[in-house]
Amino acid sequence: MSGGGRPRLAVFKLASCDGCQLQLLDAEEALLDLAGAVDIVHFPEATSRSEAGPYDVTLIEGSVSTPSQLDEVREIRERSRFLVTMGACATSGGVQALRNWADAGELARAVYPSPELLRSLETSTAVSDHVRVDLELPGCPVDRGQLLGALAALLAGTVPRLSSAPVCAECKRRGYACVMVVRGEPCLGPVTRTGCGALCPAFGRACYGCFGPSRTPNVASLLDRFAVLGLTRDEAARKLRLITSWSPEFRAALREEVPAR
Amino acid sequence: MVPLASCRKAGEPATFLREHRERKSEGTEPVRFMDRPAFGRLLAELARRGYAVIGPTLRGGAIVLDHVEGLEDLPRGLGSRHGPGVYSLLRRDDDRLFGQAPGPDSAKRFLFPPRERLATVSRPGGRLTVDRAADGEPPRYAFVGLRACDLQAVLIQDRVFLGGPYRDEPYEARRDGAFFLAANCTDPGQTCFCTSTGTGPWCRAGFDVAVTEIDGGMVAEVGTAEGREVLDAAGAREASPDEIAASDRAVRQAADRIDRRPDLRGIGEVLYRNAGNPVWDEIAERCLACGNCTAVCPTCFCHDVVDTASITGQEAERSREWASCFSEEFTHVAGGSPIRASGASRYRQWLTHKFASWRDQFGVPGCVGCGRCVTWCPAGIDILEVLAAIRARDGERDHDERHRTAVR
């Protein structure tokens, strides 16, 4: 990190639920270690201290959903040495990117009494669609261990390593019985990136893909398998159309299934 | 326990295929019999000797391997059905303990655990200290009910981890202390093909005790002196000729019921000369590259080494974890580019290693015919169908140049 004192850490939020920041605030003892290792200069949810930068490490949660966020994210990039996006919103557009599959104006008119007051972009998108991002941490929310591990690696001056293997790899390591093979549950584990600790299969639930696509996922084949398990093509596609539907890989697979806008 | 040396003789044949020996003609060691209470005493005796007893148990709708305290933890009257991408349990009309084919787990989960710390590094007072010590004493496992395929898999992993000039110390420590109470298979699954790989259903080597479950109890064959002691402690009596005949019949019937009989003759050469076969591309369209096949394979040993540091920078840890040749990331080499970028090349690598280059590397094929990779494939891909397709289309060439590279 930069010479002199402790590295300066900033945490920002765009369109999001704050759940990823909470992973940091809930880190208990590790948070104390972190506060000792870095100088937290901007973190509105934790402190009223706010410095303009520059920052050595910046964490951003949330998607780019409004014109002002678009400006903000560009400013943040300029003030940041390492820009790390955290969570499904910041890395793929999040659940709010479901509007990208519809007519945003029509949705606004259906929901708000005065939609003309809204200052909203047509689409909800990942931060990396707009500025260079140095590291993307997936998940809804981001995994605390992965977040702290990445920060620890950056502080140690090494490249953080995030496995790109599918959830199945972790599911099998932990010895969970496969919900798809044993119970015929349509599970996104084979195409979803690990990092969550196979949390849903641990409780006998199918993965719903909140960590987004694994590396080179074969989504088309999985959707074919869902059809064998009794899902209609539309039901199978809906499994993908959830939290990370706007990730490039899932988006491409969904475009095969539904006509493009 | 089984002496390690006996498990990895240099001159062992390149195939396990061997005719079943008639027990009656074997030496002077009497065959024993245990009723259910005696078998319970045997489990207790293993625990008394300090073993962590590992056996089949029901969890999450599947028979897995885990710590068992006694008879009550073993499945009772449960059978299993297996198909490509399909597994289910069913109620039997008896109370057999080993009445089902193996589930996803094998001894690999314990002898080569999915995640293991290799070293910790700390710097108290600024001085770097590396501690390679494992977490306490290595566990001494007693495996109960491993089938013949899984015993052979242990012998194969011995070659992998201990066979060369570099011995894997953590594996060796666990392997050295292990006790094997094996079970001759009486209820194979529908994806099993051990009679074709020559690895079952009879347990031939590598056990302390091998039992065959029949009505009323277990017929037990002694493999080692410790096995005999444990049987004595459990009060196992000498088996009657009828009991021995019943046990032989049960395993022979199991062998007859295994109706998957792939033609594996010369399969290694077939695979080697079909690196450019279009079948690989066709399979890759279905293959999810999820690595489930490699995780459940009792011989697959690929792993990754991962370093992590604490936030304070005062402690770091090096660990290894199961990895898979199906992962694109796993094929990255120095410089960062993958050597097997396509799913087809990774599938080909796995199958060709398993049936061809494994033999060149370790002297035996890497497949024990347990069928797990078929059952636990979420896409329902059947390796025997893939092998048959390659053989049927032997010599077909893909026009795509990228597949013309050698696989060795």
XYZ file of C-alpha atoms in Angstrom:
669
model
C 0.000 0.000 0.000
C 0.937 3.640 -0.097
C 3.856 4.854 1.941
C 3.442 6.510 5.305
C 0.462 5.772 7.570
C -2.184 3.180 7.248
C -3.959 2.629 3.923
C -7.067 4.769 3.540
C -10.292 2.800 3.107
C -13.592 4.187 1.811
C -16.979 2.476 1.542
C -19.653 3.773 -0.833
C -23.125 2.659 -1.719
C -25.174 3.031 -4.893
C -28.540 1.326 -5.561
C -28.602 -1.461 -2.983
C -30.031 -2.734 0.280
C -26.891 -2.133 2.433
C -26.584 -5.847 3.103
C -23.026 -6.018 1.803
C -21.829 -3.183 4.031
C -23.484 -4.983 6.907
C -21.240 -7.961 6.238
C -18.395 -5.642 7.101
C -20.114 -4.029 10.093
C -21.065 -7.466 11.448
C -17.497 -8.738 11.235
C -17.019 -8.239 15.003
C -13.421 -8.989 16.006
C -12.213 -8.869 12.431
C -13.683 -5.366 12.180
C -11.442 -4.251 15.033
C -8.460 -5.796 13.239
C -9.494 -4.009 10.070
C -9.925 -0.698 11.870
C -6.405 -1.152 13.197
C -4.949 -2.057 9.824
C -6.563 0.676 7.744
C -7.750 4.216 8.199
C -11.488 4.228 7.521
C -11.941 7.693 6.032
C -15.393 7.349 4.448
C -18.067 4.892 5.547
C -21.380 6.715 6.090
C -23.066 3.709 7.640
C -20.370 3.401 10.302
C -18.948 6.850 10.904
C -19.740 10.510 10.315
C -16.161 11.060 9.287
C -16.005 11.705 5.576
C -12.919 12.603 3.621
C -12.870 13.350 -0.044
C -9.969 11.133 -0.950
C -7.776 9.930 -2.412
C -8.449 6.407 -1.174
C -6.135 3.435 -1.294
C -8.966 0.903 -1.267
C -12.555 1.739 -2.096
C -15.453 -0.643 -1.625
C -18.651 0.006 -3.538
C -21.908 -1.798 -3.064
C -24.946 -1.281 -5.274
C -25.675 -0.911 -8.944
C -25.639 2.115 -11.201
C -29.321 2.927 -11.433
C -29.612 6.737 -11.636
C -27.856 9.492 -13.600
C -26.314 10.864 -10.392
C -24.879 7.455 -9.532
C -23.284 7.399 -12.928
C -21.499 10.656 -12.131
C -20.670 9.500 -8.632
C -19.074 6.253 -9.714
C -16.811 8.097 -12.140
C -15.701 10.486 -9.408
C -15.068 7.619 -7.003
C -12.958 5.867 -9.600
C -10.775 8.921 -10.024
C -10.174 9.173 -6.291
C -9.445 5.454 -5.756
C -6.337 3.403 -6.180
C -7.965 -0.048 -5.830
C -11.628 -0.085 -6.659
C -13.425 -3.144 -5.325
C -17.093 -3.742 -6.045
C -18.967 -5.947 -3.642
C -22.155 -7.870 -4.105
C -24.546 -8.901 -6.851
C -25.815 -5.330 -7.425
C -22.392 -3.799 -7.949
C -21.091 -6.714 -9.995
C -24.127 -7.584 -12.126
C -26.850 -4.979 -11.639
C -28.603 -6.948 -8.933
C -32.230 -7.938 -8.534
C -33.217 -4.439 -9.661
C -31.752 -5.288 -13.067
C -34.935 -7.259 -13.655
C -36.246 -3.971 -14.993
C -33.704 -4.250 -17.797
C -35.855 -7.072 -19.164
C -38.953 -4.876 -19.271
C -39.961 -1.354 -20.225
C -38.680 0.718 -17.285
C -41.032 3.593 -18.071
C -44.024 1.311 -18.075
C -42.975 -0.175 -14.745
C -42.534 3.295 -13.240
C -46.011 4.333 -14.382
C -47.486 1.189 -12.839
C -45.763 1.708 -9.474
C -45.481 5.455 -8.824
C -48.255 8.043 -8.748
C -45.900 10.663 -10.222
C -43.339 8.795 -12.293
C -42.184 12.043 -13.882
C -40.401 12.862 -10.606
C -38.111 9.869 -10.976
C -34.562 10.415 -12.136
C -33.733 6.873 -13.077
C -31.721 5.198 -15.821
C -33.407 2.760 -18.184
C -31.238 -0.018 -16.844
C -29.568 -1.093 -13.613
C -26.005 -2.120 -14.344
C -22.740 -3.234 -12.809
C -20.156 -0.661 -11.818
C -17.683 -2.321 -14.189
C -19.984 -1.440 -17.092
C -18.984 2.185 -16.533
C -15.528 2.386 -14.953
C -12.522 0.117 -14.567
C -12.908 -2.131 -11.516
C -9.902 -3.832 -9.966
C -11.732 -6.599 -8.147
C -15.320 -7.853 -8.144
C -16.683 -9.711 -5.122
C -19.919 -11.520 -6.029
C -22.818 -12.566 -3.814
C -26.081 -11.404 -2.318
C -24.818 -10.480 0.128
C -21.102 -10.722 -0.382
C -19.463 -13.443 1.711
C -17.791 -11.935 4.762
C -14.871 -14.341 4.662
C -14.283 -13.598 1.019
C -14.513 -9.842 1.624
C -12.095 -9.896 4.546
C -9.823 -12.301 2.683
C -9.680 -9.952 -0.273
C -8.906 -6.972 1.975
C -6.243 -8.993 3.794
C -4.641 -9.915 0.486
C -4.662 -6.303 -0.718
C -3.146 -5.164 2.591
C -0.465 -7.840 2.257
C 0.298 -6.597 -1.220
C -0.825 -9.779 -2.958
C -3.483 -10.496 -5.555
C -6.709 -11.677 -3.918
C -7.754 -15.083 -5.185
C -11.398 -15.886 -5.613
C -12.272 -19.331 -6.842
C -14.209 -19.325 -10.091
C -15.346 -22.927 -9.589
C -19.062 -23.693 -9.407
C -20.991 -24.100 -6.156
C -20.919 -27.887 -6.769
C -17.211 -27.938 -5.945
C -17.861 -26.562 -2.467
C -21.056 -28.579 -2.030
C -19.126 -31.780 -2.605
C -16.217 -30.695 -0.415
C -18.656 -30.180 2.414
C -20.373 -33.499 1.777
C -23.881 -32.230 1.088
C -26.100 -34.615 -0.818
C -26.843 -33.204 -4.269
C -30.396 -31.798 -4.251
C -30.670 -32.218 -7.997
C -29.566 -35.853 -8.143
C -31.303 -36.970 -4.936
C -34.503 -34.943 -5.102
C -34.733 -33.716 -8.668
C -34.622 -30.076 -7.513
C -33.575 -27.651 -10.247
C -30.367 -26.182 -8.805
C -28.191 -23.438 -10.290
C -25.128 -24.740 -8.440
C -23.453 -26.185 -11.552
C -23.325 -22.754 -13.248
C -22.997 -20.503 -10.199
C -19.744 -19.294 -8.766
C -18.704 -20.642 -5.384
C -17.850 -18.397 -2.440
C -20.994 -18.741 -0.325
C -19.913 -22.032 1.224
C -22.778 -23.836 -0.549
C -25.105 -22.218 1.954
C -28.438 -23.156 0.385
C -27.599 -26.810 -0.320
C -26.409 -27.006 3.305
C -30.054 -26.559 4.229
C -31.362 -28.839 1.511
C -32.308 -25.962 -0.776
C -31.371 -25.551 -4.397
C -28.907 -22.791 -5.291
C -30.606 -19.773 -6.848
C -27.495 -18.254 -8.292
C -26.933 -15.185 -6.122
C -23.161 -15.334 -6.674
C -23.674 -15.122 -10.404
C -22.079 -17.220 -13.116
C -19.074 -19.457 -12.587
C -16.307 -19.381 -15.182
C -17.431 -20.712 -18.573
C -20.818 -21.958 -17.334
C -22.801 -24.284 -19.589
C -26.145 -22.658 -18.887
C -27.873 -24.067 -21.956
C -27.190 -27.641 -20.856
C -28.436 -26.954 -17.340
C -31.670 -25.491 -18.690
C -32.049 -28.639 -20.810
C -31.643 -30.692 -17.657
C -34.279 -28.599 -15.878
C -36.624 -29.537 -18.711
C -35.857 -33.214 -18.072
C -36.705 -32.586 -14.408
C -40.130 -31.386 -15.505
C -39.806 -27.607 -15.819
C -41.197 -25.746 -18.796
C -38.693 -23.637 -20.721
C -40.195 -20.552 -19.131
C -39.965 -21.968 -15.606
C -36.354 -22.943 -16.263
C -35.509 -19.459 -17.543
C -37.151 -17.865 -14.527
C -34.607 -19.637 -12.298
C -31.943 -17.504 -13.980
C -34.037 -14.368 -14.070
C -33.493 -13.399 -10.458
C -30.569 -11.773 -8.666
C -27.834 -11.967 -11.282
C -29.928 -12.067 -14.452
C -27.925 -9.195 -15.999
C -24.531 -10.878 -15.660
C -23.197 -11.334 -19.220
C -23.370 -15.141 -19.081
C -26.880 -15.441 -17.672
C -28.072 -12.602 -19.872
C -26.787 -14.382 -22.968
C -28.460 -17.632 -21.940
C -31.735 -15.856 -21.233
C -31.588 -14.103 -24.595
C -31.535 -17.549 -26.169
C -34.698 -18.384 -24.275
C -36.691 -15.177 -24.626
C -36.875 -12.748 -27.529
C -34.538 -9.774 -27.146
C -36.041 -6.479 -26.163
C -4.188 -52.609 10.324
C -3.070 -53.559 6.852
C 0.684 -53.080 6.478
C 1.249 -50.343 3.937
C 3.929 -52.282 2.135
C 1.494 -55.024 1.203
C -0.762 -52.469 -0.411
C 1.569 -51.231 -3.069
C 3.783 -54.013 -4.295
C 5.787 -52.883 -7.286
C 4.933 -55.915 -9.357
C 1.166 -55.771 -9.003
C -0.534 -56.538 -12.291
C -1.689 -53.664 -14.434
C -5.268 -54.830 -14.148
C -7.119 -56.000 -11.090
C -9.041 -58.592 -13.013
C -8.726 -61.912 -11.293
C -11.021 -64.855 -10.721
C -12.717 -65.119 -7.389
C -10.930 -67.479 -5.068
C -13.001 -70.203 -3.531
C -12.715 -69.561 0.188
C -12.818 -73.248 1.051
C -9.457 -73.841 -0.583
C -7.714 -71.033 1.269
C -5.172 -71.685 3.983
C -6.042 -72.594 7.523
C -7.575 -69.336 8.737
C -11.153 -70.189 9.629
C -14.005 -68.143 8.205
C -16.030 -66.532 10.987
C -19.615 -65.557 11.626
C -21.126 -62.683 13.605
C -24.765 -62.240 14.439
C -26.060 -58.677 14.785
C -25.072 -58.262 18.481
C -21.575 -59.586 17.770
C -21.245 -57.099 14.918
C -22.252 -54.352 17.347
C -19.534 -55.562 19.723
C -17.058 -55.402 16.879
C -17.870 -51.727 16.287
C -17.464 -51.089 20.006
C -14.123 -52.903 19.997
C -12.856 -50.678 17.180
C -13.862 -47.597 19.172
C -12.226 -49.061 22.275
C -8.992 -49.418 20.338
C -9.067 -45.689 19.690
C -10.328 -45.737 16.140
C -12.679 -43.109 14.783
C -15.227 -45.459 13.265
C -16.415 -44.336 9.821
C -19.352 -46.060 8.222
C -22.411 -45.608 6.034
C -25.135 -43.462 7.514
C -28.229 -41.655 6.271
C -27.982 -37.897 5.684
C -29.794 -35.569 3.300
C -31.552 -38.413 1.539
C -28.359 -40.260 0.709
C -26.090 -42.820 2.314
C -22.907 -40.943 3.161
C -19.817 -41.895 5.142
C -19.483 -40.354 8.559
C -18.610 -41.112 12.146
C -20.773 -43.929 13.514
C -21.139 -44.691 17.196
C -22.733 -48.062 16.821
C -25.282 -50.209 15.016
C -28.021 -47.601 15.429
C -26.141 -45.154 13.175
C -25.907 -47.603 10.285
C -28.696 -47.674 7.696
C -31.104 -50.508 8.317
C -33.230 -52.072 5.618
C -32.359 -49.402 3.065
C -31.641 -50.118 -0.566
C -30.619 -47.655 -3.247
C -31.436 -46.977 -6.884
C -28.894 -45.401 -9.190
C -29.122 -44.008 -12.676
C -27.422 -41.305 -14.725
C -27.973 -38.183 -12.617
C -30.467 -39.966 -10.377
C -30.144 -41.475 -6.884
C -32.808 -42.572 -4.465
C -33.196 -44.762 -1.422
C -35.838 -47.410 -1.047
C -37.141 -49.523 1.783
C -36.056 -53.168 1.618
C -38.116 -56.007 3.013
C -35.279 -56.977 5.358
C -33.103 -55.161 7.890
C -29.753 -55.391 6.095
C -27.092 -52.893 7.094
C -25.175 -52.994 3.819
C -28.171 -53.487 1.554
C -27.424 -50.476 -0.619
C -24.704 -49.604 -3.088
C -22.193 -46.932 -2.042
C -23.381 -43.321 -1.962
C -21.329 -40.303 -3.030
C -18.609 -40.675 -0.366
C -15.601 -42.932 -0.364
C -12.600 -43.297 1.939
C -11.071 -40.414 -0.032
C -13.098 -37.948 2.024
C -11.145 -39.027 5.121
C -7.729 -40.131 3.882
C -7.473 -37.189 1.478
C -9.848 -34.680 3.048
C -11.571 -31.993 0.962
C -9.762 -29.210 2.763
C -6.633 -29.504 4.826
C -4.235 -27.074 6.434
C -0.666 -27.692 5.366
C 1.156 -24.981 7.246
C 0.669 -21.870 9.305
C 2.945 -18.894 9.154
C 3.221 -16.221 11.809
C 5.594 -13.434 12.633
C 5.668 -12.822 16.347
C 7.936 -9.876 16.972
C 8.636 -9.564 13.287
C 10.314 -12.964 12.954
C 8.766 -15.241 10.361
C 7.885 -18.692 11.724
C 6.613 -21.524 9.564
C 4.793 -24.342 11.319
C 4.184 -27.387 9.186
C 2.684 -29.415 12.002
C -0.732 -30.853 11.326
C -3.639 -30.227 13.661
C -2.733 -32.597 16.491
C -2.355 -36.341 16.111
C -3.487 -37.738 12.757
C -6.869 -39.443 13.135
C -6.922 -43.237 13.145
C -9.890 -44.254 11.071
C -11.639 -47.605 11.058
C -13.640 -47.843 7.855
C -16.699 -50.025 8.135
C -18.488 -51.409 5.114
C -16.227 -50.186 2.303
C -16.986 -52.216 -0.797
C -14.351 -53.847 -2.972
C -14.323 -50.958 -5.454
C -13.517 -48.507 -2.688
C -10.783 -50.692 -1.218
C -9.155 -50.810 -4.640
C -9.539 -47.036 -4.818
C -7.532 -46.699 -1.605
C -4.795 -48.882 -3.076
C -4.794 -46.663 -6.167
C -4.560 -43.460 -4.128
C -1.652 -45.082 -2.271
C 0.198 -45.178 -5.581
C -0.683 -41.546 -6.211
C 0.319 -40.161 -2.843
C 2.993 -42.618 -1.736
C 4.194 -44.405 -4.851
C 6.741 -41.950 -6.192
C 9.881 -40.411 -4.758
C 7.831 -37.786 -2.885
C 5.564 -39.142 -0.202
C 2.559 -37.169 0.881
C 3.091 -37.045 4.633
C -0.389 -36.024 5.801
C -1.932 -38.757 3.648
C 0.586 -41.311 4.833
C -0.062 -40.523 8.494
C -3.795 -41.124 8.104
C -3.370 -44.087 5.806
C -0.852 -45.776 8.067
C -3.222 -45.803 11.013
C -6.344 -46.945 9.195
C -8.292 -50.144 9.774
C -10.483 -51.596 7.030
C -13.553 -53.642 7.778
C -14.615 -54.168 4.194
C -17.872 -55.597 2.900
C -18.197 -57.861 -0.097
C -20.857 -56.306 -2.255
C -24.228 -58.037 -2.247
C -26.334 -55.192 -3.640
C -24.692 -53.387 -6.535
C -26.211 -50.260 -8.004
C -27.541 -49.922 -11.522
C -24.555 -47.778 -12.547
C -21.938 -50.225 -11.187
C -19.532 -52.022 -13.505
C -16.817 -53.394 -11.195
C -16.942 -56.827 -12.824
C -15.583 -55.161 -15.969
C -12.796 -53.267 -14.240
C -11.960 -56.374 -12.198
C -12.305 -54.510 -8.923
C -15.303 -56.251 -7.364
C -17.677 -57.351 -6.036
C -15.272 -59.497 -3.964
C -12.752 -57.804 -1.693
C -9.386 -59.242 -2.650
C -6.785 -57.204 -0.810
C -6.200 -54.350 1.519
C -8.627 -55.300 4.296
C -8.259 -56.309 7.934
C -11.629 -58.026 7.910
C -13.971 -58.578 4.975
C -17.567 -59.400 5.749
C -20.433 -60.661 3.635
C -23.862 -59.861 4.948
C -26.324 -62.755 4.829
C -29.617 -63.398 6.581
C -28.923 -63.305 10.300
C -25.460 -61.797 10.295
C -22.053 -61.376 8.727
C -19.676 -63.990 7.413
C -16.191 -62.660 8.054
C -12.860 -63.334 6.401
C -9.678 -62.469 8.290
C -7.170 -60.288 6.472
C -4.690 -59.347 9.187
C -3.708 -60.282 12.724
C -5.450 -57.197 14.055
C -8.549 -58.192 12.152
C -8.463 -61.557 13.898
C -8.064 -59.916 17.307
C -11.039 -57.676 16.686
C -13.163 -60.623 15.578
C -12.086 -62.568 18.661
C -12.990 -59.655 20.905
C -16.404 -59.435 19.282
C -16.960 -63.139 19.945
C -17.179 -64.119 16.274
C -17.573 -67.867 16.053
C -16.465 -70.156 13.242
C -18.861 -70.009 10.301
C -20.780 -73.086 9.234
C -20.376 -74.487 5.720
C -23.949 -73.361 4.980
C -23.169 -69.818 6.058
C -20.039 -69.752 3.935
C -21.979 -71.111 0.983
C -24.677 -68.502 1.497
C -22.100 -65.714 1.534
C -20.434 -66.981 -1.634
C -23.821 -67.234 -3.296
C -24.778 -63.693 -2.260
C -21.692 -62.138 -3.815
C -21.867 -64.308 -6.916
C -25.475 -63.235 -7.404
C -24.374 -59.641 -7.002
C -21.769 -60.155 -9.716
C -24.433 -61.666 -11.965
C -26.758 -58.730 -11.365
C -24.190 -56.232 -12.613
C -25.440 -55.987 -16.157
C -23.279 -53.087 -17.285
C -20.445 -54.797 -19.121
C -18.466 -52.190 -21.040
C -15.851 -53.388 -23.474
C -12.704 -52.014 -21.862
C -10.205 -54.070 -23.849
C -7.512 -51.793 -25.175
C -9.554 -48.770 -24.174
C -6.412 -46.782 -23.361
C -5.116 -47.104 -26.930
C -8.552 -46.310 -28.318
C -8.649 -43.102 -26.300
C -5.100 -42.120 -27.194
C -5.771 -42.349 -30.906
C -9.092 -40.489 -30.658
C -7.986 -37.186 -29.200
C -9.527 -35.474 -32.206
C -12.798 -37.404 -32.196
C -15.907 -35.200 -32.563
C -17.547 -37.153 -29.729
C -15.669 -34.931 -27.268
C -17.368 -31.829 -28.648
C -20.756 -33.489 -28.537
C -20.304 -34.462 -24.877
C -19.067 -30.974 -24.016
C -22.407 -29.575 -25.162
C -24.011 -31.469 -22.279
C -21.143 -31.420 -19.764
C -21.669 -28.743 -17.110
C -17.958 -28.823 -16.198
C -19.173 -28.733 -12.600
C -16.629 -31.313 -11.450
C -19.098 -33.459 -9.518
C -17.739 -36.573 -11.236
C -14.226 -35.822 -10.036
C -15.364 -35.004 -6.502
C -17.209 -38.316 -6.081
C -14.569 -40.355 -7.910
C -12.758 -42.336 -5.206
C -9.431 -42.068 -7.048
C -9.426 -38.492 -8.407
C -6.803 -36.574 -6.500
C -6.472 -33.144 -8.106
C -6.187 -30.378 -5.599
C -5.322 -26.761 -5.312
C -3.072 -25.039 -2.787
C -4.471 -21.837 -1.345
C -2.749 -19.202 0.782
C -4.685 -16.845 3.018
C -3.506 -14.078 5.304
C -5.119 -12.402 8.266
C -6.141 -8.756 8.168
C -3.387 -7.879 10.621
C -0.762 -9.496 8.419
C 0.545 -11.403 11.426
C -0.730 -14.856 10.460
C -1.060 -16.700 7.196
C -2.159 -20.164 6.320
C -1.503 -22.563 3.485
C -4.125 -25.163 2.810
C -5.088 -27.521 0.044
C -8.534 -28.316 -1.203
C -10.141 -30.633 -3.724
C -10.059 -29.174 -7.192
C -11.090 -30.503 -10.553
C -9.591 -30.857 -14.018
C -13.001 -29.714 -15.299
C -12.355 -26.220 -14.010
C -10.958 -23.883 -16.648
C -9.045 -22.073 -13.938
C -7.364 -25.326 -12.943
C -5.768 -25.569 -16.404
C -4.064 -22.202 -16.164
C -0.301 -22.365 -16.388
C 2.413 -19.837 -15.721
C 1.629 -16.763 -17.749
C -2.053 -17.099 -17.039
C -3.505 -18.791 -20.064
C -5.478 -22.025 -19.903
C -3.955 -25.061 -21.583
C -7.404 -26.625 -21.903
C -9.692 -23.775 -22.775
C -12.556 -25.834 -24.186
C -14.924 -27.989 -22.174
C -14.310 -30.736 -24.725
C -10.570 -30.787 -24.026
C -11.168 -30.922 -20.285
C -13.665 -33.772 -20.541
C -11.250 -35.621 -22.819
C -8.428 -35.037 -20.352
C -10.409 -36.525 -17.485
C -11.570 -39.639 -19.288
C -8.253 -40.219 -21.053
C -6.370 -39.861 -17.792
C -8.741 -42.199 -16.003
C -8.557 -45.014 -18.582
C -5.256 -44.470 -20.384
C -2.546 -42.180 -19.032
C -3.335 -43.102 -15.414
C -2.145 -46.588 -16.259
C 1.066 -45.173 -17.720
C 1.528 -42.975 -14.677
C 0.638 -45.347 -11.834
C 0.636 -48.834 -13.364
C -3.110 -49.390 -13.007
C -6.165 -47.736 -14.553
C -7.817 -45.013 -12.482
C -11.342 -46.408 -12.680
C -12.725 -48.908 -10.176
C -16.153 -49.268 -11.776
C -18.112 -47.789 -8.865
C -20.358 -45.788 -11.210
C -20.423 -42.723 -8.974
C -19.484 -40.352 -11.805
C -22.572 -41.568 -13.678
C -24.956 -41.364 -10.736
C -23.810 -37.984 -9.455
C -23.525 -36.198 -12.791
C -26.232 -33.521 -12.638
C -26.416 -33.630 -16.435
C -26.808 -37.413 -16.423
C -23.786 -38.118 -18.609
C -22.849 -41.794 -18.657
C -19.122 -42.404 -19.147
C -19.777 -45.899 -20.436
C -21.879 -44.419 -23.230
C -19.082 -41.967 -23.966
C -16.513 -44.769 -24.091
C -18.800 -46.825 -26.311
C -19.344 -43.848 -28.625
C -15.612 -43.279 -28.951
C -15.063 -46.935 -29.735
C -17.936 -47.054 -32.218
C -16.582 -43.984 -34.010
C -12.928 -44.945 -33.640
C -10.807 -42.896 -36.030
C -13.320 -40.126 -36.775
C -11.561 -36.799 -36.876
C -12.767 -33.400 -35.928
C -11.952 -30.859 -38.590
C -11.148 -28.329 -35.932
C -7.372 -28.031 -35.671
C -7.393 -27.160 -32.000
C -8.360 -30.725 -31.144
C -5.462 -32.310 -32.951
C -3.068 -31.864 -30.108
C -1.706 -34.865 -28.265
C -3.162 -35.647 -24.865
C -0.283 -37.334 -23.148
